Tab-separated table of C-alpha atoms and ligand atoms in Angstrom:
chain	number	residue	atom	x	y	z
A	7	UNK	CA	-32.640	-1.469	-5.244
A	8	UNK	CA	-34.227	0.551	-2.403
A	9	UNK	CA	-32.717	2.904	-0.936
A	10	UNK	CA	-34.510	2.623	2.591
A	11	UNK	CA	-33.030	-0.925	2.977
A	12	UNK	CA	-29.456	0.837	3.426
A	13	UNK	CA	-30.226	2.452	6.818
A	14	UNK	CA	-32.961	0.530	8.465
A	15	UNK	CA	-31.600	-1.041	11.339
A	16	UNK	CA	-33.409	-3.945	10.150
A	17	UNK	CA	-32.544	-6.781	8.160
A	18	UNK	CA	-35.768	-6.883	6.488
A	19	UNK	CA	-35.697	-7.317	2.961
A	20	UNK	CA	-35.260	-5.168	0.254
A	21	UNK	CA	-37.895	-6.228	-1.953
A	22	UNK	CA	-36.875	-5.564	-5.513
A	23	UNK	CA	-33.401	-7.018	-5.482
A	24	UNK	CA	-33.535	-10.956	-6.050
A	25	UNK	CA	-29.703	-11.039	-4.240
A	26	UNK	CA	-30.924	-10.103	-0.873
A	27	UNK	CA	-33.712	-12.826	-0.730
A	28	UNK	CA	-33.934	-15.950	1.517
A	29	UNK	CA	-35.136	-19.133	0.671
A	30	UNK	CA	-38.174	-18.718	2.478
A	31	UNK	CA	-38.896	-15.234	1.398
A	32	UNK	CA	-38.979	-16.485	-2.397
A	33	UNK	CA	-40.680	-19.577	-1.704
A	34	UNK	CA	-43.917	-17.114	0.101
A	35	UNK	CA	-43.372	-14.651	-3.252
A	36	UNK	CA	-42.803	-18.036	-5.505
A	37	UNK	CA	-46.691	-18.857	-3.307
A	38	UNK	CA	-48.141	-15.381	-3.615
A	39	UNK	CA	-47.657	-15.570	-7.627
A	40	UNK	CA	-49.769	-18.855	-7.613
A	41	UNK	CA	-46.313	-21.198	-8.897
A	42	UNK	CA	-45.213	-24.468	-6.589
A	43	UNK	CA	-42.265	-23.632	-4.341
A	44	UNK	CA	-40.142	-25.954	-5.525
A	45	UNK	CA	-39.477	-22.910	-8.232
A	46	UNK	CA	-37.868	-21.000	-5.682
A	47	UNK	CA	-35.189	-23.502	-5.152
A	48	UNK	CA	-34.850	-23.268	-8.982
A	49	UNK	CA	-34.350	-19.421	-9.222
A	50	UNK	CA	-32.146	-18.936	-6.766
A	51	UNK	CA	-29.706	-22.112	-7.989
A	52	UNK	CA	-30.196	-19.930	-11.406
A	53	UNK	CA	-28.995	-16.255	-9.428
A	54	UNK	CA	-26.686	-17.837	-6.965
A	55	UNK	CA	-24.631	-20.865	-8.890
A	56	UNK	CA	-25.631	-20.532	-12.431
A	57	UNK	CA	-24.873	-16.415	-12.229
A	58	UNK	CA	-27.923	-15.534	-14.174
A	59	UNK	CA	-28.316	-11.987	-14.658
A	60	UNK	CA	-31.935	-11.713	-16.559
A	61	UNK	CA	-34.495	-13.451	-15.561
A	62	UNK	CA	-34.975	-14.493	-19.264
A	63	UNK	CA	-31.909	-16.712	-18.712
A	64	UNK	CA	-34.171	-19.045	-16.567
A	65	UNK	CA	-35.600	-21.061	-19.324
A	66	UNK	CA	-36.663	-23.902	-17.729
A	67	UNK	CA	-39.318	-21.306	-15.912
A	68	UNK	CA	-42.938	-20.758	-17.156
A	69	UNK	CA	-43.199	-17.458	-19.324
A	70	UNK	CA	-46.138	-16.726	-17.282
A	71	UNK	CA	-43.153	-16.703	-13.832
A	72	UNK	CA	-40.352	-15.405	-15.582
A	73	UNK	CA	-42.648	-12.671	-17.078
A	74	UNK	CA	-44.088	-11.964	-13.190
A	75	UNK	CA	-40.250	-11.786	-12.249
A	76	UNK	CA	-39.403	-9.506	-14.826
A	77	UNK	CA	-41.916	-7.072	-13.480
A	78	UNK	CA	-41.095	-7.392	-10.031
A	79	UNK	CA	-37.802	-7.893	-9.475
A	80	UNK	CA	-34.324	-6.849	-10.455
A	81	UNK	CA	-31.045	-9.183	-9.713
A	82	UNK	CA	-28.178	-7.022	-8.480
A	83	UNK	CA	-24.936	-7.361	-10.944
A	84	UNK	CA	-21.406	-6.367	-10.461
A	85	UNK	CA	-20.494	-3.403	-11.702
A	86	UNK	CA	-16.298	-3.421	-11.906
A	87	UNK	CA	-15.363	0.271	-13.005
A	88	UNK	CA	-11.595	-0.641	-12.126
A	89	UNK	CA	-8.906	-3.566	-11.921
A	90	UNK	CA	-5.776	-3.272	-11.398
A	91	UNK	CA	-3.540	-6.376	-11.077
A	92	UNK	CA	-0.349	-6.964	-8.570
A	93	UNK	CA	2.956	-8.472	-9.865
A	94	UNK	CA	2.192	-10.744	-7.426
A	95	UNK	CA	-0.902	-12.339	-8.965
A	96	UNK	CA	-3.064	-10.169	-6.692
A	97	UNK	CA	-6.688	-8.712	-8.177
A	98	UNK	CA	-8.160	-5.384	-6.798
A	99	UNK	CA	-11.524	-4.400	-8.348
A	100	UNK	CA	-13.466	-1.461	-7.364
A	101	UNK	CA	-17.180	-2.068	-8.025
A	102	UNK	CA	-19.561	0.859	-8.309
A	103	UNK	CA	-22.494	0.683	-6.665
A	104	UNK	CA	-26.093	2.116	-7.723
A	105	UNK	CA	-25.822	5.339	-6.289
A	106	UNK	CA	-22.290	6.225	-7.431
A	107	UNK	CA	-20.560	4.929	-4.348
A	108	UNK	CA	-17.911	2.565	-4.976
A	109	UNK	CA	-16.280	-0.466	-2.804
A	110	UNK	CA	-12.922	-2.653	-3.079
A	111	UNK	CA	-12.469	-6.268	-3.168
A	112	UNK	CA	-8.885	-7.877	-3.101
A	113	UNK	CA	-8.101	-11.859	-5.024
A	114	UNK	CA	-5.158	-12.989	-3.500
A	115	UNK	CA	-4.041	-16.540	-4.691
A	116	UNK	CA	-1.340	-18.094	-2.607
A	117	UNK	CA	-0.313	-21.715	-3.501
A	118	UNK	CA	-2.849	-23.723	-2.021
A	119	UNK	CA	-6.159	-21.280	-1.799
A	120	UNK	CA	-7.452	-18.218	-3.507
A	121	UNK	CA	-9.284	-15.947	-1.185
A	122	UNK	CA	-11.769	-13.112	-1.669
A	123	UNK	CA	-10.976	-10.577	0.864
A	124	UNK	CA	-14.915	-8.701	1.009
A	125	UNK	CA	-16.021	-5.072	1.941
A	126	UNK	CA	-19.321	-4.775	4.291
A	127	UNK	CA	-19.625	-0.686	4.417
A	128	UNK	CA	-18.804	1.505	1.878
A	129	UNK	CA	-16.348	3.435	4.483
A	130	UNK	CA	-15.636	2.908	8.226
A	131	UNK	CA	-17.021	4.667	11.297
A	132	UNK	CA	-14.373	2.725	13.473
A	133	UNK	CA	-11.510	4.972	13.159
A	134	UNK	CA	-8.401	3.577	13.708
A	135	UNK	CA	-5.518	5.384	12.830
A	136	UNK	CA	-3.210	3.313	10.468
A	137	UNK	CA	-6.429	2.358	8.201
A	138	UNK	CA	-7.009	4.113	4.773
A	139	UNK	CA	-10.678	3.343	5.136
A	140	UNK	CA	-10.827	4.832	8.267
A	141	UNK	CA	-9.712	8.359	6.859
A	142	UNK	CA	-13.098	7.734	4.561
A	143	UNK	CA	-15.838	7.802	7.810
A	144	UNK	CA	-18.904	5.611	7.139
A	145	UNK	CA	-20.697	6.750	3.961
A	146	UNK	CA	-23.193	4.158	4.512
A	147	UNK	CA	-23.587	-0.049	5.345
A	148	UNK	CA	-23.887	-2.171	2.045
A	149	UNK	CA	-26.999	-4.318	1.706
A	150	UNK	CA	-26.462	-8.353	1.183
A	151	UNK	CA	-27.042	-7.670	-2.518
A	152	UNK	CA	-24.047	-5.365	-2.255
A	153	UNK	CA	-21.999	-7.678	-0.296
A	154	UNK	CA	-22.538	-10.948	-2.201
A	155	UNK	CA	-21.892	-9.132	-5.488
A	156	UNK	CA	-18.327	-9.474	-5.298
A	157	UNK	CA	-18.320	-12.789	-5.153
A	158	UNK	CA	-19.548	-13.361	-8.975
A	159	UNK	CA	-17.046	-10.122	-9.858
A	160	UNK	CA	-14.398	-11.924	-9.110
A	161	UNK	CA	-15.089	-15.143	-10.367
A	162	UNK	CA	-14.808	-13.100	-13.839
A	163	UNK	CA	-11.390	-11.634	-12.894
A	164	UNK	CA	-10.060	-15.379	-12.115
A	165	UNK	CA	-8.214	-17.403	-14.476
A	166	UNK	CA	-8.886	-20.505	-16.144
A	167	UNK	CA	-8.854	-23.021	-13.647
A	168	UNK	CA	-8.606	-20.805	-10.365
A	169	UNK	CA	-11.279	-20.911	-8.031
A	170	UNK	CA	-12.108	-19.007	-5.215
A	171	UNK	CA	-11.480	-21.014	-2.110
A	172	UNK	CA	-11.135	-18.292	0.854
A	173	UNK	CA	-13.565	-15.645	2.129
A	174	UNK	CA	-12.484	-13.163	4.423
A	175	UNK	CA	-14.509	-9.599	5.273
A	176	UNK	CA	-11.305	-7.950	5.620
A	177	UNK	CA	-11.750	-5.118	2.890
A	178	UNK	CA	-13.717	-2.037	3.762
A	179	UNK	CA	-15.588	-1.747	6.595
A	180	UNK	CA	-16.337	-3.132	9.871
A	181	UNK	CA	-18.426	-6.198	9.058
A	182	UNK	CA	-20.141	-6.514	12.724
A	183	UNK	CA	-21.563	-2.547	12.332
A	184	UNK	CA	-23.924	-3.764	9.524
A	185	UNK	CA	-24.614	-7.118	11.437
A	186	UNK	CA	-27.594	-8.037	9.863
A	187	UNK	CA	-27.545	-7.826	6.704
A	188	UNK	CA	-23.948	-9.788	6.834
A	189	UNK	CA	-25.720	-12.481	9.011
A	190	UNK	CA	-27.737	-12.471	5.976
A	191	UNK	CA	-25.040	-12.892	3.037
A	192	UNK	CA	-23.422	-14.950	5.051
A	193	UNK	CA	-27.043	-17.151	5.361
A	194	UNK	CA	-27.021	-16.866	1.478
A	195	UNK	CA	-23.555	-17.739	1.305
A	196	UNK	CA	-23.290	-21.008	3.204
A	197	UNK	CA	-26.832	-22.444	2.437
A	198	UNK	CA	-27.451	-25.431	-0.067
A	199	UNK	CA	-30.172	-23.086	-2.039
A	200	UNK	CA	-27.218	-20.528	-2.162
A	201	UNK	CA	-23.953	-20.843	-3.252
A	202	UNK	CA	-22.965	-23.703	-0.822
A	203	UNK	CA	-19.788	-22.405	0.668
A	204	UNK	CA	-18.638	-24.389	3.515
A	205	UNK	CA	-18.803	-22.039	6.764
A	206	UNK	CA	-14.987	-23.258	7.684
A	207	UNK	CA	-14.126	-21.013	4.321
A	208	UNK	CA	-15.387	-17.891	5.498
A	209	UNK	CA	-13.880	-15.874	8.275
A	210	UNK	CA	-15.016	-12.091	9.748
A	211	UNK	CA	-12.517	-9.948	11.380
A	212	UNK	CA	-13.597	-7.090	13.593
A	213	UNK	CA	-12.046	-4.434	15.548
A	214	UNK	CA	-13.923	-5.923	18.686
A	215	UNK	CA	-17.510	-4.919	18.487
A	216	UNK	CA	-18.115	-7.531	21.648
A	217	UNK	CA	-21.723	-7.519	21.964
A	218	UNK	CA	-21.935	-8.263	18.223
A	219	UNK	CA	-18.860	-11.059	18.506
A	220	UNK	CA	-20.724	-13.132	20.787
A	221	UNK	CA	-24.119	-13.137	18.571
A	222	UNK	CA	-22.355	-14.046	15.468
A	223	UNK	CA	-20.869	-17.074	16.934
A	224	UNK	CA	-24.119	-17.935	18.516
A	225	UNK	CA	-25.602	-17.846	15.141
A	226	UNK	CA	-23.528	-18.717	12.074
A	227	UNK	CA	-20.447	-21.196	12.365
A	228	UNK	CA	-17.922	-19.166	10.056
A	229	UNK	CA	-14.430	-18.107	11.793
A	230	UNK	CA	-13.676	-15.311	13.354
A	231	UNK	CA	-10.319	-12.815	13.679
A	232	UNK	CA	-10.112	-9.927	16.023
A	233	UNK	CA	-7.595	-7.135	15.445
A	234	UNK	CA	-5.979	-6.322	18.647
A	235	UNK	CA	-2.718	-4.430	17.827
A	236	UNK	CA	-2.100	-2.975	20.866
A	237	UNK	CA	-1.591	-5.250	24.434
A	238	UNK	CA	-2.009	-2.019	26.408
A	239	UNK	CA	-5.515	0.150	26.552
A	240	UNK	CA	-3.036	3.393	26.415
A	241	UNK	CA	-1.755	2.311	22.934
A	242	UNK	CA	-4.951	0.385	21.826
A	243	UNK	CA	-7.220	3.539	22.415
A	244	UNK	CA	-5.291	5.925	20.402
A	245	UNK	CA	-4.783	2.875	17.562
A	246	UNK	CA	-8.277	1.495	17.816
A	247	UNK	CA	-10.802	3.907	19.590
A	248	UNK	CA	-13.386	1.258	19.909
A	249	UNK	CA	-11.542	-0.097	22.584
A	250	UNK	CA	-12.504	3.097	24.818
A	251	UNK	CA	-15.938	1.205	24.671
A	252	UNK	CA	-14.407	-2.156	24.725
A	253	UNK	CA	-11.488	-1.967	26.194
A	254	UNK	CA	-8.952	-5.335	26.311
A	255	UNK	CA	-9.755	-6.871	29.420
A	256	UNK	CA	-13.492	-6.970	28.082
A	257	UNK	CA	-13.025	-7.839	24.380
A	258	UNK	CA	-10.219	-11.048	25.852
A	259	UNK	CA	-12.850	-12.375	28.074
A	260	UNK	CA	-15.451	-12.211	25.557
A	261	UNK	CA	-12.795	-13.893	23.254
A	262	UNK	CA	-12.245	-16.584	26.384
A	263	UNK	CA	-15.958	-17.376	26.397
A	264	UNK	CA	-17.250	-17.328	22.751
A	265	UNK	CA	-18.310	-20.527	21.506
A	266	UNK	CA	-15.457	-21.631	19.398
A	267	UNK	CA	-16.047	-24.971	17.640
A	268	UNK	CA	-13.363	-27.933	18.625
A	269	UNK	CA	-10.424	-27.757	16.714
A	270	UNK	CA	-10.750	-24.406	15.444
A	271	UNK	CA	-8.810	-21.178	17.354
A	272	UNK	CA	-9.513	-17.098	16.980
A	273	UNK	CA	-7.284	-15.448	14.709
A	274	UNK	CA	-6.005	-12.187	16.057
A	275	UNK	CA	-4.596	-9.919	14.057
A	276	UNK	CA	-1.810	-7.313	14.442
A	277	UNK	CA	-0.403	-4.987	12.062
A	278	UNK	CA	3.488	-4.528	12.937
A	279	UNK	CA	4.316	-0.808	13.457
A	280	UNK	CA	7.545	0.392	13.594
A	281	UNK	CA	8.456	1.951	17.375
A	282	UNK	CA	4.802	1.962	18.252
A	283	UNK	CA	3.393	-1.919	18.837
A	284	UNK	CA	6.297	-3.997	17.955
A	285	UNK	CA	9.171	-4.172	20.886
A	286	UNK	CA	9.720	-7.670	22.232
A	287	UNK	CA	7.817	-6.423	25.507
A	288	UNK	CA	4.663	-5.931	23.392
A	289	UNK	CA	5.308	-9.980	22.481
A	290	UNK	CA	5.974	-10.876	26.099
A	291	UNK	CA	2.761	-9.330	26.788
A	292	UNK	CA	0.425	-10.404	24.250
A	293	UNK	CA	1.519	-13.950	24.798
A	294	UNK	CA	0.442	-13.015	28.220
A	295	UNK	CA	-2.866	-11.709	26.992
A	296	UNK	CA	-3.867	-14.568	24.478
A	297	UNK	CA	-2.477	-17.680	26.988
A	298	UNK	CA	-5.688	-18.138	28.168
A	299	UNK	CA	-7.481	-18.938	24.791
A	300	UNK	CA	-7.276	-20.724	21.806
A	301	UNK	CA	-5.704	-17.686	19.787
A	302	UNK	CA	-3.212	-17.851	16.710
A	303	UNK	CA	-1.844	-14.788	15.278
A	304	UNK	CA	-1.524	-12.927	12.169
A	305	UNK	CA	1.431	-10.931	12.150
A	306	UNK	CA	0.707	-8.267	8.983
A	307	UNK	CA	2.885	-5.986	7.386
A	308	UNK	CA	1.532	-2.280	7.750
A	309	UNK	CA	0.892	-1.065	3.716
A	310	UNK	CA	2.046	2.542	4.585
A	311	UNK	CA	-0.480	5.698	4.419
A	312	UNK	CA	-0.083	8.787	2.676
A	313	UNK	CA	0.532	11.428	4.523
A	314	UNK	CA	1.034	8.944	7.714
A	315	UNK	CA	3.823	9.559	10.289
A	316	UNK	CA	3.369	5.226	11.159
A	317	UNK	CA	6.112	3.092	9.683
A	318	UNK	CA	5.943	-0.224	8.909
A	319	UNK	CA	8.243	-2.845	11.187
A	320	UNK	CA	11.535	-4.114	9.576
A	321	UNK	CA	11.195	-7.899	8.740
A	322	UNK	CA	13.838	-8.274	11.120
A	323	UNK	CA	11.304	-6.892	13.760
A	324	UNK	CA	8.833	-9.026	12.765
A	325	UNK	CA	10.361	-12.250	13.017
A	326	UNK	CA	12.009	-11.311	16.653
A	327	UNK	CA	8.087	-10.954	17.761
A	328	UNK	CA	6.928	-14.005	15.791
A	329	UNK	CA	9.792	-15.931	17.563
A	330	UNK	CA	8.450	-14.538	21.295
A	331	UNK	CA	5.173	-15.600	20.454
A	332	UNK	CA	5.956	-19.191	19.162
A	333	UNK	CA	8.138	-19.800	22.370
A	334	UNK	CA	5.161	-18.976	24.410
A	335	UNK	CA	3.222	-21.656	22.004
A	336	UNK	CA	1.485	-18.998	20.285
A	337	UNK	CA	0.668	-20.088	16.680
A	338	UNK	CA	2.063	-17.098	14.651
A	339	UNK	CA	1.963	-16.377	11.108
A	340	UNK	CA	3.388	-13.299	9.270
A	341	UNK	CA	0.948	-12.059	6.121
A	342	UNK	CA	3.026	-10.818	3.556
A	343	UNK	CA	1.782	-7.567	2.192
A	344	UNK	CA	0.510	-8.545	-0.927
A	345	UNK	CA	-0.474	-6.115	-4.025
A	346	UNK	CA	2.190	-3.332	-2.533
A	347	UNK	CA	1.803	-1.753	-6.276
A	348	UNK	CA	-1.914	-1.843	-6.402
A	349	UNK	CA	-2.442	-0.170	-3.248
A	350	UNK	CA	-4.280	-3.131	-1.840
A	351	UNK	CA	-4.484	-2.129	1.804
A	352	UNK	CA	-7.672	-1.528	2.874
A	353	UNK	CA	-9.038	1.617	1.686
A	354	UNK	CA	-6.343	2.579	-0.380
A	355	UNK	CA	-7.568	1.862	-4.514
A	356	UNK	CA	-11.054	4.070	-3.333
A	357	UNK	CA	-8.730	6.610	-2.296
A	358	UNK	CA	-6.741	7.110	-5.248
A	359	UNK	CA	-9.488	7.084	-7.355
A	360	UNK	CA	-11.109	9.851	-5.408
A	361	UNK	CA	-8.060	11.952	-4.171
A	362	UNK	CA	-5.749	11.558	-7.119
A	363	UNK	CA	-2.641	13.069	-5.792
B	414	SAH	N1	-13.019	-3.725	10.457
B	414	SAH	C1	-12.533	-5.071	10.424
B	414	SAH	C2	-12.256	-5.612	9.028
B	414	SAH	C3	-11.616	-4.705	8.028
B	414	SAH	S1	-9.904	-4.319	8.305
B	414	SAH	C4	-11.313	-5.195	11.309
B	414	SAH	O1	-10.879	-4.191	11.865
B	414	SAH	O2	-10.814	-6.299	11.498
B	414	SAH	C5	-9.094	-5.847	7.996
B	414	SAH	C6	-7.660	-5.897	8.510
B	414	SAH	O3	-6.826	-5.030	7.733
B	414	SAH	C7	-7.558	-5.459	9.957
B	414	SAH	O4	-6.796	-6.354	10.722
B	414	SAH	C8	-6.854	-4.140	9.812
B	414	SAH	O5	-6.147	-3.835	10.961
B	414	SAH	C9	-5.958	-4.346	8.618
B	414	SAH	N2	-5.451	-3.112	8.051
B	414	SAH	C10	-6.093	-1.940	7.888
B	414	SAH	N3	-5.278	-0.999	7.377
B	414	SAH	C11	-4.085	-1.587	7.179
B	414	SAH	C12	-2.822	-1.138	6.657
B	414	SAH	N4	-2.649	0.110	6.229
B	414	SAH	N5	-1.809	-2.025	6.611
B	414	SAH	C13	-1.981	-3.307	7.025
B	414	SAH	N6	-3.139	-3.782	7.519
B	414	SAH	C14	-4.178	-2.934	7.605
């Protein structure tokens, strides 16, 4: 892996590691080491849905090709230091990374789907205040390789006959800060030469980086959330800074005008804190807010902080807001925290490891 790949601002790639490669960048290597190109289709069906590891798994290559591979190329491979598994059928794994760093993943079966909540950056530089990754800063962006890893991870955590159905960049990070190399994975992860996951499947939340919003729906057709938390700039700059460089009235037009595909709505998401976002004015008004779009909401259960003043909303709470919002035809769901006794909120497995109380 090369280490100047993780802070270019470019999404250029990294050479040596066969998970960050398009089709068309192996089919000009496949060229440049004399073979037919039709080979590149056939390694990266062997990297991407066979899981091959070694390029000495790839027997139906010429020696002379897999040999030329061998010398080139390495094919990044998940590295799981640490599982820990929820009475609630929920998965964390931290994978280490390369240079000692370390990022979370989250399986979280339900009854119909099983869905791979991803990190992007090892860290956050976004800040907002009732996030454990936050209280990290941004150690640095993850490169494709990085970020598609944890897809064959936790295929091995899964049981017989579970498959992963769901992809959400909801773990650490703010996926839109490392924008291209996620347009990338997310390139490798919905093309036929990749692993063939259907766009609909995959969905990126962001605190509201707008500039960034609007490109990624201009460019790949996966789903997007937004978490908004706040309906007032007072509350949302303390809760989420970036909005003191997009504030509401900017990131909700934005919203109004990004090219959402028939059928399909933003997801906005807003973690329920107790006394601070969650009074039945804040529903009144973000029914207000979201009337003019095609928005449903995710209601979520803060997964309480160390050492954080912020409580979590009573259920009772919850529903009373979930009922405003569904009488002003809001579509809104409540998440269930899920892995409570994993510490599967974003952030929080990394910082137990590193800050064992
Ligand atoms: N940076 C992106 C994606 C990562 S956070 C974003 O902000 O959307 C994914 C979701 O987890 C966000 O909605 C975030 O608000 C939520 N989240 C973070 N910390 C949480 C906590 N302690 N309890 C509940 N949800 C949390």
């Amino acid at each position: 892996m090369n280490a100047n790949s993780q802070t270019s601002a470019e999404p250029a790639p990294t050479g040596a590691d066969f998970r960050d490669l398009t089709l068309d960048e192996v089919e000009q290597m496949v060229a440049g080491a004399g073979e037919r190109s039709y080979r590149a289709r056939q390694i990266l069906h062997w990297v991407h849905a066979r899981g091959a590891e070694s390029f000495d798994e790839m027997r139906d290559l010429p020696a002379a090709l897999r040999n030329y591979l061998k010398q080139n190329f390495t094919i990044g491979h998940p590295v799981s230091s640490f599982v820990s598994r929820s009475s609630d059928g929920a998965r964390k794994l931290l994978i280490r990374l390369d240079d000692g760093e370390a990022i979370e993943s989250v399986i979280i079966p339900t009854e119909k789907r099983v869905t791979l909540c991803m990190s992007s950056q090892v860290g956050c530089a976004m800040a907002c205040e009732f996030c454990a990754t936050a209280h990290m800063g941004l150690h640095r962006n993850l490169t494709t390789s990085e970020m598609l890893v944890q897809i064959p991870a936790a295929r091995r955590e899964l049981a017989g006959g579970e498959e992963l159905t769901n992809f959400v960049f909801m773990g650490m990070g703010e996926p839109l800060a490392n924008y291209p190399r996620l347009v990338r994975t997310l390139t490798i992860m919905t093309s036929d030469w990749g692993m063939g996951i259907s766009p609909r499947r995959i969905t990126v939340s962001t605190v509201g980086l707008v500039p960034m919003m609007e490109r990624l729906l201009g460019e790949t057709p996966v789903n997007l959330a937004v978490s908004i938390h706040a309906t007032t700039n007072e509350l949302r700059d303390r809760l989420a800074p970036i909005n003191q460089r997009y504030p509401l009235e900017v990131l909700l037009d934005a919203c109004r005008k990004l090219p959402i595909k028939r059928r399909s709505r933003i997801t906005f998401e807003y973690v329920m804190l107790a006394g601070v976002n969650d009074s039945l004015a804040d529903a009144r008004r973000l029914v207000k807010l979201l009337a003019p779009l095609r928005a449903k909401v995710n209601l979520i259960f803060y997964n309480p902080l160390a050492g954080s003043p912020l409580r979590g909303s009573s259920r009772a709470a919850v529903e009373a807001f979930q009922a405003i919002l569904n009488n002003g035809n809001l579509t809104a769901t409540i998440r269930e925290s899920r892995g409570l006794d994993i510490a599967a909120a974003c952030g929080q497995l990394y910082a137990e490891q590193h800050n064992p109380a």
